[in-house]
Amino acid sequence: MKQIDLVIIGGGPAGMSAAVAAYESGVRNLLILERDAHLGGILQQCIHNGFGLHRFGEELTGPEYAWRYEKQVWELNIPYMLNTMVLDISPDKVVTATNSEEGIFQIQAKAVILAMGCRERAKGALNIAGTRPAGIYSAGTAQKYVNLKGYMPGKNVVILGSGDIGLIMARRMTLEGAKVHAVCELMPYSGGLARNIEQCLNDFNIPLKLSHTVVEIHGKERLEGVTIAKVDERRRPIAETREYIPCDTLLLSVGLIPENELSKTASVPLDRVTGGAVVDQDRQTEVEGIFACGNVLHVHDLVDYVSEEAEIAGKSAAAYIAGENAEKVDVALHTDGKIRYTVPQRITQKKAVTVFFRVADVYRNVTVKVKDGDNVVYSRKKPKVAPGEMESITLKPETFANAGALSFELEVQ
Amino acid sequence: MYDIVVIGAGVVGGMIARELSAYRLALCIVEKKHDVAMGASSANSAIVHAGFDAKVGSLKAKLNVRGSEMMEKVCEELGVKYKNNGSLVIGFNDEDRATVEELYKRGTANGVKNLKVLDSDELHAIEPNVSKNAVCALHAPTGSIVCPYELTVAAIGNAMDNGADLKLDFEVTDIRDKGDYFEIVSAGETLQAKYIINAAGVYSDAIAKMVGDTSFTVHPRRGEYVLLDKECGTLVSHTIFRTPSKMGKGILVSPTVDGNLLTGPTSVDIEDKDDRSTTPEGLAHVMREALENVDSVMFNKTITSFCGLRAVGSTGDFIINLPRERFVNVAGIESPGLSSAPAIAEYVIELLANAGMPLEKNASYQPRRVAMHAFREASMEEKNAIIKKDPAYGRIICRCETVTEGEILNAIRTNPKPRDLDGVKRRTRAQMGRCQGGFCSPYIVEMLAKEMNVSYETVTKFGGESLINVGKTKEVK
Ligand SMILES: Cc1cc2nc3c(=O)[nH]c(=O)nc-3n(C[C@H](O)[C@H](O)[C@H](O)COP(=O)(O)OP(=O)(O)OC[C@H]3O[C@@H](n4cnc5c(N)ncnc54)[C@H](O)[C@@H]3O)c2cc1C
């Protein structure tokens, strides 16, 4: 069996950043495995701009952002295999993969970085009643048809869910000549970035219908229309508000799910809220030597943060392979529900750590508090927080050096 | 001129055609849809019933028990997944217990082997996730599961490999009696045949009427299902039924041969024979009742919901007869039609032989068909040998179900050839997983377009107007 120090699963922005960081930290025997025909992951089909503002201070398109990392992979001669699908990872880090040239093969790795990204929640999960015609796509699939294949999935569009891909596709379909009749969002707020609502909907007069959902699908062969309805506080459709919208296309942007099927084969424990692995500040999972970063760990809104996180994973994997040991602590991070989750979920080293988190609802005038028991070790005021925008705070080592657990709480005025 | 034309490419028509292809006959299957297995045979509970349900002495009872005995061998020959997982009919009170006893008696009278009545402890020992409120159960070890569309595709493919023709998009609109043969009319072509088998499912009454037989009607009864992710596939190992009541057989919870968990069906009479829509009430009903029978069915792991239409005949039994010379009705084949299909085919051949149809064995008849899932089940060494010969088997197209390009191409080139996305799905499981084709459908569209030598935007989901794309970007008006 081939022996490789570091195997990185996935060649999207997370995988590439992690590889570059690991290389720069001294790892030379490494390999990226990517199932697609190119590096770049989902960024390849994100031809709109808005990537890289934080990292590079410029507005890049998805492919341009990916290229910045792909170039480094090339320049550093970091090996990668394309069209290669990983089928299994064992807890002792034997990676089984397949491609056309090698067939099914196995690699014994010292460390593995999971960077498989996420996928869209499919229609089935919504259990919408009605017929099952052609014309219903996840927003990402439609994006692939339009941007990569050059075909239009439809002309009269309703979008369910105001996730970022849905918002982007509302604009894209409009620019390509389709009519987007409405974007329906089940929640009373959008899950997408504020800037996307402005630039993708408002600029094109596309109505965003908050607290609305699609309750029925019509049409025998191709979609002919959808019935939408307003929902009450408990998200149940209100019958009197039913409204029929004729359309030939329904795009779904109803959430992203980290793709952790492989992590499960490696017995990596997952966080119920994020759908990704439980990790420490190094992005090491609870299986020693297996790290995770990017959207497979938790869904990010900005790729810039993916790169940042992947660099942590890459560096830490390098340190793990080199057998470096730092002073240990063990602090579990808990949340109060208003804060839905944190990444990392635990701290095991006594060094400054940036903790990312998401909130459960839109709140105004809040104070983010971190408590060790009753003791507030950190506190910061914020005018507004929303589920669509990831937040972060940095904790100094002295705030948790002697704590068994920290509690992340949101105080709403 | 065909010796015999089978109308309807469902599991019944398919199994009959396969059986007929063992004889030297010019044989054709006609189907109005874009593919085979598009009717009841694509959307049902997928259970090979043991045979304790049907009324003693009925044709249903006889053919069910016989079909269930034949099924394993048929599946083995056709390379179709089959699993003898056993069925349980669970009861919650004294009334249910009486029903369980009654089913036991009826099943035994029907010839079902090894039935047993279990008490609560015995039940929960073999199915710990069945509701703690269940007090008894009928255990039918011969109950099994299959994949109904896989069986249909394989039966028709096997018939074709043995010489049968298949004509799709062929909706029979009229049948003309020409004395010693029939003309079978569709919007395009007209065929001639000496014999006709009417296996047109919910429309079999309409076909019968074309030759003047109005002795029965068939009406559609909706059955809605919710299918869950493979993660939930081991929640129960048996097929769990509720004791039947006046309201029907109730909602079952069952593993599928592909490892998913299936819950359903509802049972509601409707008017429209083409209405395969699900309803909010129906889906809610499935979920509620499934949870009454089995603890912690995780409906947040739903991957799809769907609806099938039962062809309920007006006589209460299967209608298999010759209302006139050289014309056979195989109508009202509601549940357990799938279980009975091999036995129905055998029975129909018997009827034809008795009616004087010349049946001469086809010496080159090959009952076996290579399994569509052969690659999937091969060992790593075997797979590598295949990939070496054909690198397409090393390329994964469907990530959720791990289906390779080689398997998809093979399916597209194998009888009965799929011509749309759903056809590829039913044959290979590509698009059948948790992302429901989100990733792979654009590639499969490309493969279909290339293999059929048509343009990308003409590829459909299931024929007709079910187009996937409406044109090139920049050209859409
Ligand atoms: C909800 C539900 C649950 C079930 N569960 C089970 C079960 O668990 N076990 C079991 O044993 N059975 C079950 N059944 C029954 C089983 O599915 C059916 O008995 C079986 O599939 C019937 O097959 P068929 O070939 O007769 O009908 P179909 O599969 O409906 O095939 C009929 C075909 O005829 C074609 N056709 C119709 N009119 C024309 C025309 N004019 N010209 C050309 N073609 C035409 C149709 O398009 C169709 O393809 C269930 C059925 C339903 C609906």
PDB file of N, CA and C in Angstrom, chain A residues 35-36 85 87 98-100 102-104 106 119 122 124-125 127-134 137 141 144-146 149-155 176 220-222 259 261 264, chain B residues 231 272 274 277-280 283 302-305 383-384 387 391 394-396 399 402 434 438-439 442 445-446 456-457 462 464-474 476-477:
ATOM      1  N   ARG A  35     -12.593  14.601  -6.929  1.00  0.00           N
ATOM      2  CA  ARG A  35     -13.447  13.779  -7.792  1.00  0.00           C
ATOM      3  C   ARG A  35     -13.796  14.460  -9.114  1.00  0.00           C
ATOM      4  N   ASP A  36     -13.710  15.774  -9.131  1.00  0.00           N
ATOM      5  CA  ASP A  36     -14.046  16.497 -10.355  1.00  0.00           C
ATOM      6  C   ASP A  36     -12.874  16.463 -11.345  1.00  0.00           C
ATOM      7  N   MET A  85     -12.351   9.569  -7.028  1.00  0.00           N
ATOM      8  CA  MET A  85     -13.382   9.606  -6.001  1.00  0.00           C
ATOM      9  C   MET A  85     -12.945   8.767  -4.813  1.00  0.00           C
ATOM     10  N   LEU A  87     -13.737   6.597  -1.793  1.00  0.00           N
ATOM     11  CA  LEU A  87     -14.886   5.754  -1.469  1.00  0.00           C
ATOM     12  C   LEU A  87     -14.991   5.477   0.016  1.00  0.00           C
ATOM     13  N   THR A  98     -11.002   5.586  -6.194  1.00  0.00           N
ATOM     14  CA  THR A  98     -11.045   4.986  -7.523  1.00  0.00           C
ATOM     15  C   THR A  98     -10.902   6.054  -8.600  1.00  0.00           C
ATOM     16  N   ASN A  99     -10.241   5.673  -9.678  1.00  0.00           N
ATOM     17  CA  ASN A  99     -10.263   6.492 -10.890  1.00  0.00           C
ATOM     18  C   ASN A  99     -10.014   5.576 -12.082  1.00  0.00           C
ATOM     19  N   SER A 100     -10.039   6.165 -13.270  1.00  0.00           N
ATOM     20  CA  SER A 100      -9.962   5.341 -14.481  1.00  0.00           C
ATOM     21  C   SER A 100      -8.600   4.718 -14.684  1.00  0.00           C
ATOM     22  N   GLU A 102      -6.011   4.128 -12.326  1.00  0.00           N
ATOM     23  CA  GLU A 102      -5.482   3.222 -11.309  1.00  0.00           C
ATOM     24  C   GLU A 102      -6.504   2.182 -10.851  1.00  0.00           C
ATOM     25  N   GLY A 103      -7.734   2.348 -11.215  1.00  0.00           N
ATOM     26  CA  GLY A 103      -8.758   1.477 -10.660  1.00  0.00           C
ATOM     27  C   GLY A 103      -8.984   1.835  -9.201  1.00  0.00           C
ATOM     28  N   ILE A 104      -9.340   0.847  -8.398  1.00  0.00           N
ATOM     29  CA  ILE A 104      -9.581   1.116  -6.982  1.00  0.00           C
ATOM     30  C   ILE A 104      -8.253   0.901  -6.246  1.00  0.00           C
ATOM     31  N   GLN A 106      -5.602   1.951  -2.609  1.00  0.00           N
ATOM     32  CA  GLN A 106      -5.614   2.346  -1.201  1.00  0.00           C
ATOM     33  C   GLN A 106      -4.323   3.052  -0.814  1.00  0.00           C
ATOM     34  N   ARG A 119     -23.288  19.881   0.065  1.00  0.00           N
ATOM     35  CA  ARG A 119     -24.225  19.758  -1.054  1.00  0.00           C
ATOM     36  C   ARG A 119     -25.532  20.426  -0.679  1.00  0.00           C
ATOM     37  N   ALA A 122     -32.000  18.572  -1.012  1.00  0.00           N
ATOM     38  CA  ALA A 122     -32.800  18.267  -2.206  1.00  0.00           C
ATOM     39  C   ALA A 122     -34.278  18.451  -1.920  1.00  0.00           C
ATOM     40  N   GLY A 124     -36.715  16.383  -2.077  1.00  0.00           N
ATOM     41  CA  GLY A 124     -37.361  15.325  -1.328  1.00  0.00           C
ATOM     42  C   GLY A 124     -37.513  15.663   0.140  1.00  0.00           C
ATOM     43  N   ALA A 125     -36.492  16.296   0.672  1.00  0.00           N
ATOM     44  CA  ALA A 125     -36.474  16.611   2.085  1.00  0.00           C
ATOM     45  C   ALA A 125     -37.626  17.537   2.460  1.00  0.00           C
ATOM     46  N   ASN A 127     -40.677  17.433   1.025  1.00  0.00           N
ATOM     47  CA  ASN A 127     -41.949  16.730   0.968  1.00  0.00           C
ATOM     48  C   ASN A 127     -43.088  17.624   0.478  1.00  0.00           C
ATOM     49  N   ILE A 128     -42.851  18.377  -0.589  1.00  0.00           N
ATOM     50  CA  ILE A 128     -43.914  19.233  -1.127  1.00  0.00           C
ATOM     51  C   ILE A 128     -44.913  18.343  -1.861  1.00  0.00           C
ATOM     52  N   ALA A 129     -46.190  18.575  -1.623  1.00  0.00           N
ATOM     53  CA  ALA A 129     -47.224  17.765  -2.257  1.00  0.00           C
ATOM     54  C   ALA A 129     -47.372  18.159  -3.718  1.00  0.00           C
ATOM     55  N   GLY A 130     -48.068  17.307  -4.462  1.00  0.00           N
ATOM     56  CA  GLY A 130     -48.361  17.596  -5.858  1.00  0.00           C
ATOM     57  C   GLY A 130     -47.704  16.614  -6.792  1.00  0.00           C
ATOM     58  N   THR A 131     -47.535  17.039  -8.041  1.00  0.00           N
ATOM     59  CA  THR A 131     -46.992  16.154  -9.060  1.00  0.00           C
ATOM     60  C   THR A 131     -45.473  16.213  -9.037  1.00  0.00           C
ATOM     61  N   ARG A 132     -44.854  15.426  -9.905  1.00  0.00           N
ATOM     62  CA  ARG A 132     -43.390  15.383  -9.943  1.00  0.00           C
ATOM     63  C   ARG A 132     -42.892  15.616 -11.364  1.00  0.00           C
ATOM     64  N   PRO A 133     -43.146  16.789 -11.911  1.00  0.00           N
ATOM     65  CA  PRO A 133     -42.759  17.068 -13.295  1.00  0.00           C
ATOM     66  C   PRO A 133     -41.289  17.444 -13.413  1.00  0.00           C
ATOM     67  N   ALA A 134     -40.811  17.575 -14.648  1.00  0.00           N
ATOM     68  CA  ALA A 134     -39.493  18.154 -14.882  1.00  0.00           C
ATOM     69  C   ALA A 134     -39.597  19.650 -14.610  1.00  0.00           C
ATOM     70  N   TYR A 137     -35.293  22.105  -9.819  1.00  0.00           N
ATOM     71  CA  TYR A 137     -33.857  21.910  -9.681  1.00  0.00           C
ATOM     72  C   TYR A 137     -33.394  22.556  -8.390  1.00  0.00           C
ATOM     73  N   THR A 141     -27.722  23.133  -9.171  1.00  0.00           N
ATOM     74  CA  THR A 141     -27.815  22.356 -10.405  1.00  0.00           C
ATOM     75  C   THR A 141     -28.144  23.287 -11.570  1.00  0.00           C
ATOM     76  N   LYS A 144     -25.173  25.081 -12.601  1.00  0.00           N
ATOM     77  CA  LYS A 144     -24.278  24.262 -13.417  1.00  0.00           C
ATOM     78  C   LYS A 144     -24.773  24.230 -14.859  1.00  0.00           C
ATOM     79  N   TYR A 145     -26.083  24.062 -15.061  1.00  0.00           N
ATOM     80  CA  TYR A 145     -26.612  24.057 -16.429  1.00  0.00           C
ATOM     81  C   TYR A 145     -26.297  25.383 -17.131  1.00  0.00           C
ATOM     82  N   VAL A 146     -26.539  26.482 -16.443  1.00  0.00           N
ATOM     83  CA  VAL A 146     -26.387  27.789 -17.083  1.00  0.00           C
ATOM     84  C   VAL A 146     -24.909  28.131 -17.267  1.00  0.00           C
ATOM     85  N   LYS A 149     -22.700  24.441 -18.592  1.00  0.00           N
ATOM     86  CA  LYS A 149     -23.142  23.715 -19.777  1.00  0.00           C
ATOM     87  C   LYS A 149     -23.704  24.660 -20.849  1.00  0.00           C
ATOM     88  N   GLY A 150     -24.100  25.864 -20.437  1.00  0.00           N
ATOM     89  CA  GLY A 150     -24.633  26.819 -21.414  1.00  0.00           C
ATOM     90  C   GLY A 150     -26.075  26.572 -21.813  1.00  0.00           C
ATOM     91  N   TYR A 151     -26.844  25.954 -20.935  1.00  0.00           N
ATOM     92  CA  TYR A 151     -28.255  25.704 -21.239  1.00  0.00           C
ATOM     93  C   TYR A 151     -29.150  26.322 -20.184  1.00  0.00           C
ATOM     94  N   MET A 152     -30.339  26.701 -20.613  1.00  0.00           N
ATOM     95  CA  MET A 152     -31.299  27.326 -19.709  1.00  0.00           C
ATOM     96  C   MET A 152     -32.289  26.290 -19.217  1.00  0.00           C
ATOM     97  N   PRO A 153     -32.376  26.102 -17.922  1.00  0.00           N
ATOM     98  CA  PRO A 153     -33.347  25.141 -17.414  1.00  0.00           C
ATOM     99  C   PRO A 153     -34.795  25.625 -17.509  1.00  0.00           C
ATOM    100  N   GLY A 154     -35.028  26.923 -17.709  1.00  0.00           N
ATOM    101  CA  GLY A 154     -36.410  27.384 -17.839  1.00  0.00           C
ATOM    102  C   GLY A 154     -36.476  28.876 -18.034  1.00  0.00           C
ATOM    103  N   LYS A 155     -37.709  29.368 -18.218  1.00  0.00           N
ATOM    104  CA  LYS A 155     -37.882  30.792 -18.528  1.00  0.00           C
ATOM    105  C   LYS A 155     -38.677  31.547 -17.475  1.00  0.00           C
ATOM    106  N   GLU A 176     -30.008  36.211 -18.032  1.00  0.00           N
ATOM    107  CA  GLU A 176     -30.062  35.338 -19.209  1.00  0.00           C
ATOM    108  C   GLU A 176     -31.411  35.397 -19.908  1.00  0.00           C
ATOM    109  N   LYS A 220     -48.044  18.004 -15.320  1.00  0.00           N
ATOM    110  CA  LYS A 220     -47.817  16.555 -15.439  1.00  0.00           C
ATOM    111  C   LYS A 220     -46.443  16.226 -15.978  1.00  0.00           C
ATOM    112  N   GLU A 221     -46.030  16.886 -17.046  1.00  0.00           N
ATOM    113  CA  GLU A 221     -44.721  16.555 -17.627  1.00  0.00           C
ATOM    114  C   GLU A 221     -43.695  17.616 -17.260  1.00  0.00           C
ATOM    115  N   ARG A 222     -43.924  18.854 -17.723  1.00  0.00           N
ATOM    116  CA  ARG A 222     -43.065  19.949 -17.296  1.00  0.00           C
ATOM    117  C   ARG A 222     -43.858  20.757 -16.264  1.00  0.00           C
ATOM    118  N   GLU A 259     -21.017  17.515   3.422  1.00  0.00           N
ATOM    119  CA  GLU A 259     -21.006  16.145   2.877  1.00  0.00           C
ATOM    120  C   GLU A 259     -20.114  15.244   3.695  1.00  0.00           C
ATOM    121  N   GLU A 261     -20.468  11.915   4.450  1.00  0.00           N
ATOM    122  CA  GLU A 261     -20.620  10.465   4.322  1.00  0.00           C
ATOM    123  C   GLU A 261     -19.278   9.768   4.574  1.00  0.00           C
ATOM    124  N   LYS A 264     -18.142   9.684   8.175  1.00  0.00           N
ATOM    125  CA  LYS A 264     -18.812   8.632   8.940  1.00  0.00           C
ATOM    126  C   LYS A 264     -18.085   7.309   8.775  1.00  0.00           C
TER     127      LYS A 264
ATOM    128  N   GLU B 231     -29.494   5.807   5.637  1.00  0.00           N
ATOM    129  CA  GLU B 231     -29.152   5.874   7.056  1.00  0.00           C
ATOM    130  C   GLU B 231     -30.215   5.197   7.918  1.00  0.00           C
ATOM    131  N   ASP B 272     -59.114  10.510 -11.651  1.00  0.00           N
ATOM    132  CA  ASP B 272     -58.212  10.663 -12.787  1.00  0.00           C
ATOM    133  C   ASP B 272     -57.163   9.556 -12.813  1.00  0.00           C
ATOM    134  N   ASP B 274     -54.566   9.334 -14.449  1.00  0.00           N
ATOM    135  CA  ASP B 274     -53.203   9.811 -14.662  1.00  0.00           C
ATOM    136  C   ASP B 274     -52.704  10.685 -13.511  1.00  0.00           C
ATOM    137  N   SER B 277     -50.310  12.660  -8.267  1.00  0.00           N
ATOM    138  CA  SER B 277     -49.830  13.680  -7.327  1.00  0.00           C
ATOM    139  C   SER B 277     -49.979  13.204  -5.886  1.00  0.00           C
ATOM    140  N   THR B 278     -49.109  13.720  -5.040  1.00  0.00           N
ATOM    141  CA  THR B 278     -49.225  13.473  -3.611  1.00  0.00           C
ATOM    142  C   THR B 278     -49.986  14.647  -2.990  1.00  0.00           C
ATOM    143  N   THR B 279     -50.541  14.415  -1.809  1.00  0.00           N
ATOM    144  CA  THR B 279     -51.310  15.463  -1.148  1.00  0.00           C
ATOM    145  C   THR B 279     -50.707  15.728   0.227  1.00  0.00           C
ATOM    146  N   PRO B 280     -50.882  16.954   0.717  1.00  0.00           N
ATOM    147  CA  PRO B 280     -50.347  17.244   2.057  1.00  0.00           C
ATOM    148  C   PRO B 280     -50.959  16.318   3.109  1.00  0.00           C
ATOM    149  N   LEU B 283     -49.439  12.693   2.807  1.00  0.00           N
ATOM    150  CA  LEU B 283     -48.077  12.552   3.323  1.00  0.00           C
ATOM    151  C   LEU B 283     -48.079  12.641   4.846  1.00  0.00           C
ATOM    152  N   THR B 302     -36.023  12.196   4.951  1.00  0.00           N
ATOM    153  CA  THR B 302     -36.779  11.879   3.744  1.00  0.00           C
ATOM    154  C   THR B 302     -35.954  12.208   2.512  1.00  0.00           C
ATOM    155  N   ILE B 303     -35.917  11.288   1.542  1.00  0.00           N
ATOM    156  CA  ILE B 303     -35.281  11.706   0.291  1.00  0.00           C
ATOM    157  C   ILE B 303     -36.288  11.950  -0.817  1.00  0.00           C
ATOM    158  N   THR B 304     -37.436  11.308  -0.760  1.00  0.00           N
ATOM    159  CA  THR B 304     -38.457  11.670  -1.743  1.00  0.00           C
ATOM    160  C   THR B 304     -39.805  11.130  -1.283  1.00  0.00           C
ATOM    161  N   SER B 305     -40.850  11.674  -1.897  1.00  0.00           N
ATOM    162  CA  SER B 305     -42.172  11.115  -1.690  1.00  0.00           C
ATOM    163  C   SER B 305     -42.758  10.867  -3.068  1.00  0.00           C
ATOM    164  N   LYS B 383     -13.453  -5.701  -9.807  1.00  0.00           N
ATOM    165  CA  LYS B 383     -13.714  -4.348 -10.297  1.00  0.00           C
ATOM    166  C   LYS B 383     -12.485  -3.811 -11.028  1.00  0.00           C
ATOM    167  N   ASN B 384     -11.319  -4.029 -10.447  1.00  0.00           N
ATOM    168  CA  ASN B 384     -10.113  -3.515 -11.076  1.00  0.00           C
ATOM    169  C   ASN B 384      -9.855  -4.158 -12.434  1.00  0.00           C
ATOM    170  N   ILE B 387     -12.174  -2.314 -14.731  1.00  0.00           N
ATOM    171  CA  ILE B 387     -11.716  -0.940 -14.987  1.00  0.00           C
ATOM    172  C   ILE B 387     -10.537  -0.945 -15.960  1.00  0.00           C
ATOM    173  N   PRO B 391     -12.008   1.840 -18.764  1.00  0.00           N
ATOM    174  CA  PRO B 391     -11.730   2.855 -17.726  1.00  0.00           C
ATOM    175  C   PRO B 391     -12.983   3.599 -17.266  1.00  0.00           C
ATOM    176  N   GLY B 394     -14.103   3.287 -13.794  1.00  0.00           N
ATOM    177  CA  GLY B 394     -13.352   3.915 -12.702  1.00  0.00           C
ATOM    178  C   GLY B 394     -13.842   5.317 -12.406  1.00  0.00           C
ATOM    179  N   ARG B 395     -14.747   5.802 -13.258  1.00  0.00           N
ATOM    180  CA  ARG B 395     -15.214   7.173 -13.107  1.00  0.00           C
ATOM    181  C   ARG B 395     -16.581   7.198 -12.435  1.00  0.00           C
ATOM    182  N   ILE B 396     -16.655   7.832 -11.283  1.00  0.00           N
ATOM    183  CA  ILE B 396     -17.930   7.888 -10.571  1.00  0.00           C
ATOM    184  C   ILE B 396     -18.747   9.064 -11.093  1.00  0.00           C
ATOM    185  N   ARG B 399     -22.485  10.392  -7.111  1.00  0.00           N
ATOM    186  CA  ARG B 399     -21.667  10.311  -5.903  1.00  0.00           C
ATOM    187  C   ARG B 399     -22.420   9.694  -4.740  1.00  0.00           C
ATOM    188  N   THR B 402     -22.744   6.016  -5.657  1.00  0.00           N
ATOM    189  CA  THR B 402     -21.510   5.483  -6.236  1.00  0.00           C
ATOM    190  C   THR B 402     -21.784   4.698  -7.521  1.00  0.00           C
ATOM    191  N   ARG B 434     -29.341  10.688  -1.940  1.00  0.00           N
ATOM    192  CA  ARG B 434     -29.816  11.780  -1.100  1.00  0.00           C
ATOM    193  C   ARG B 434     -29.800  13.122  -1.799  1.00  0.00           C
ATOM    194  N   GLY B 438     -28.885  16.096  -8.068  1.00  0.00           N
ATOM    195  CA  GLY B 438     -28.373  17.458  -8.088  1.00  0.00           C
ATOM    196  C   GLY B 438     -27.001  17.558  -8.743  1.00  0.00           C
ATOM    197  N   PHE B 439     -26.109  16.663  -8.388  1.00  0.00           N
ATOM    198  CA  PHE B 439     -24.756  16.686  -8.955  1.00  0.00           C
ATOM    199  C   PHE B 439     -24.696  16.054 -10.339  1.00  0.00           C
ATOM    200  N   PRO B 442     -26.731  16.745 -14.779  1.00  0.00           N
ATOM    201  CA  PRO B 442     -26.192  17.412 -15.971  1.00  0.00           C
ATOM    202  C   PRO B 442     -25.250  16.511 -16.789  1.00  0.00           C
ATOM    203  N   VAL B 445     -27.464  13.808 -18.599  1.00  0.00           N
ATOM    204  CA  VAL B 445     -28.090  14.413 -19.786  1.00  0.00           C
ATOM    205  C   VAL B 445     -27.101  14.361 -20.951  1.00  0.00           C
ATOM    206  N   GLU B 446     -25.847  14.715 -20.660  1.00  0.00           N
ATOM    207  CA  GLU B 446     -24.817  14.728 -21.689  1.00  0.00           C
ATOM    208  C   GLU B 446     -24.585  13.322 -22.270  1.00  0.00           C
ATOM    209  N   TYR B 456     -28.422  18.253 -26.663  1.00  0.00           N
ATOM    210  CA  TYR B 456     -28.504  18.312 -25.205  1.00  0.00           C
ATOM    211  C   TYR B 456     -29.891  18.725 -24.718  1.00  0.00           C
ATOM    212  N   GLU B 457     -30.441  19.764 -25.348  1.00  0.00           N
ATOM    213  CA  GLU B 457     -31.687  20.323 -24.802  1.00  0.00           C
ATOM    214  C   GLU B 457     -32.930  19.501 -25.133  1.00  0.00           C
ATOM    215  N   PHE B 462     -38.770  12.270 -18.349  1.00  0.00           N
ATOM    216  CA  PHE B 462     -39.488  11.008 -18.604  1.00  0.00           C
ATOM    217  C   PHE B 462     -40.326  11.087 -19.878  1.00  0.00           C
ATOM    218  N   GLY B 464     -42.135  13.003 -23.429  1.00  0.00           N
ATOM    219  CA  GLY B 464     -43.127  14.059 -23.638  1.00  0.00           C
ATOM    220  C   GLY B 464     -42.538  15.437 -23.490  1.00  0.00           C
ATOM    221  N   GLU B 465     -43.236  16.275 -22.725  1.00  0.00           N
ATOM    222  CA  GLU B 465     -42.815  17.660 -22.520  1.00  0.00           C
ATOM    223  C   GLU B 465     -41.916  17.822 -21.300  1.00  0.00           C
ATOM    224  N   SER B 466     -41.450  16.721 -20.751  1.00  0.00           N
ATOM    225  CA  SER B 466     -40.706  16.829 -19.488  1.00  0.00           C
ATOM    226  C   SER B 466     -39.244  17.211 -19.736  1.00  0.00           C
ATOM    227  N   LEU B 467     -39.048  18.279 -20.497  1.00  0.00           N
ATOM    228  CA  LEU B 467     -37.704  18.717 -20.869  1.00  0.00           C
ATOM    229  C   LEU B 467     -36.922  19.198 -19.661  1.00  0.00           C
ATOM    230  N   ILE B 468     -35.620  18.949 -19.705  1.00  0.00           N
ATOM    231  CA  ILE B 468     -34.739  19.379 -18.624  1.00  0.00           C
ATOM    232  C   ILE B 468     -34.270  20.808 -18.875  1.00  0.00           C
ATOM    233  N   ASN B 469     -33.992  21.120 -20.128  1.00  0.00           N
ATOM    234  CA  ASN B 469     -33.557  22.471 -20.475  1.00  0.00           C
ATOM    235  C   ASN B 469     -34.456  22.990 -21.585  1.00  0.00           C
ATOM    236  N   VAL B 470     -34.573  24.314 -21.671  1.00  0.00           N
ATOM    237  CA  VAL B 470     -35.483  24.867 -22.681  1.00  0.00           C
ATOM    238  C   VAL B 470     -34.718  25.512 -23.842  1.00  0.00           C
ATOM    239  N   GLY B 471     -33.418  25.454 -23.806  1.00  0.00           N
ATOM    240  CA  GLY B 471     -32.653  26.015 -24.922  1.00  0.00           C
ATOM    241  C   GLY B 471     -31.292  26.455 -24.441  1.00  0.00           C
ATOM    242  N   LYS B 472     -30.496  26.983 -25.375  1.00  0.00           N
ATOM    243  CA  LYS B 472     -29.168  27.471 -24.996  1.00  0.00           C
ATOM    244  C   LYS B 472     -29.307  28.825 -24.302  1.00  0.00           C
ATOM    245  N   THR B 473     -28.357  29.145 -23.448  1.00  0.00           N
ATOM    246  CA  THR B 473     -28.348  30.485 -22.869  1.00  0.00           C
ATOM    247  C   THR B 473     -28.128  31.470 -24.014  1.00  0.00           C
ATOM    248  N   LYS B 474     -28.528  32.691 -23.816  1.00  0.00           N
ATOM    249  CA  LYS B 474     -28.434  33.761 -24.819  1.00  0.00           C
ATOM    250  C   LYS B 474     -29.438  33.586 -25.962  1.00  0.00           C
ATOM    251  N   VAL B 476     -32.608  32.128 -25.393  1.00  0.00           N
ATOM    252  CA  VAL B 476     -33.958  31.949 -24.876  1.00  0.00           C
ATOM    253  C   VAL B 476     -34.750  33.234 -25.024  1.00  0.00           C
ATOM    254  N   LYS B 477     -35.910  33.111 -25.595  1.00  0.00           N
ATOM    255  CA  LYS B 477     -36.770  34.295 -25.771  1.00  0.00           C
ATOM    256  C   LYS B 477     -37.949  34.201 -24.818  1.00  0.00           C
TER     257      LYS B 477
END
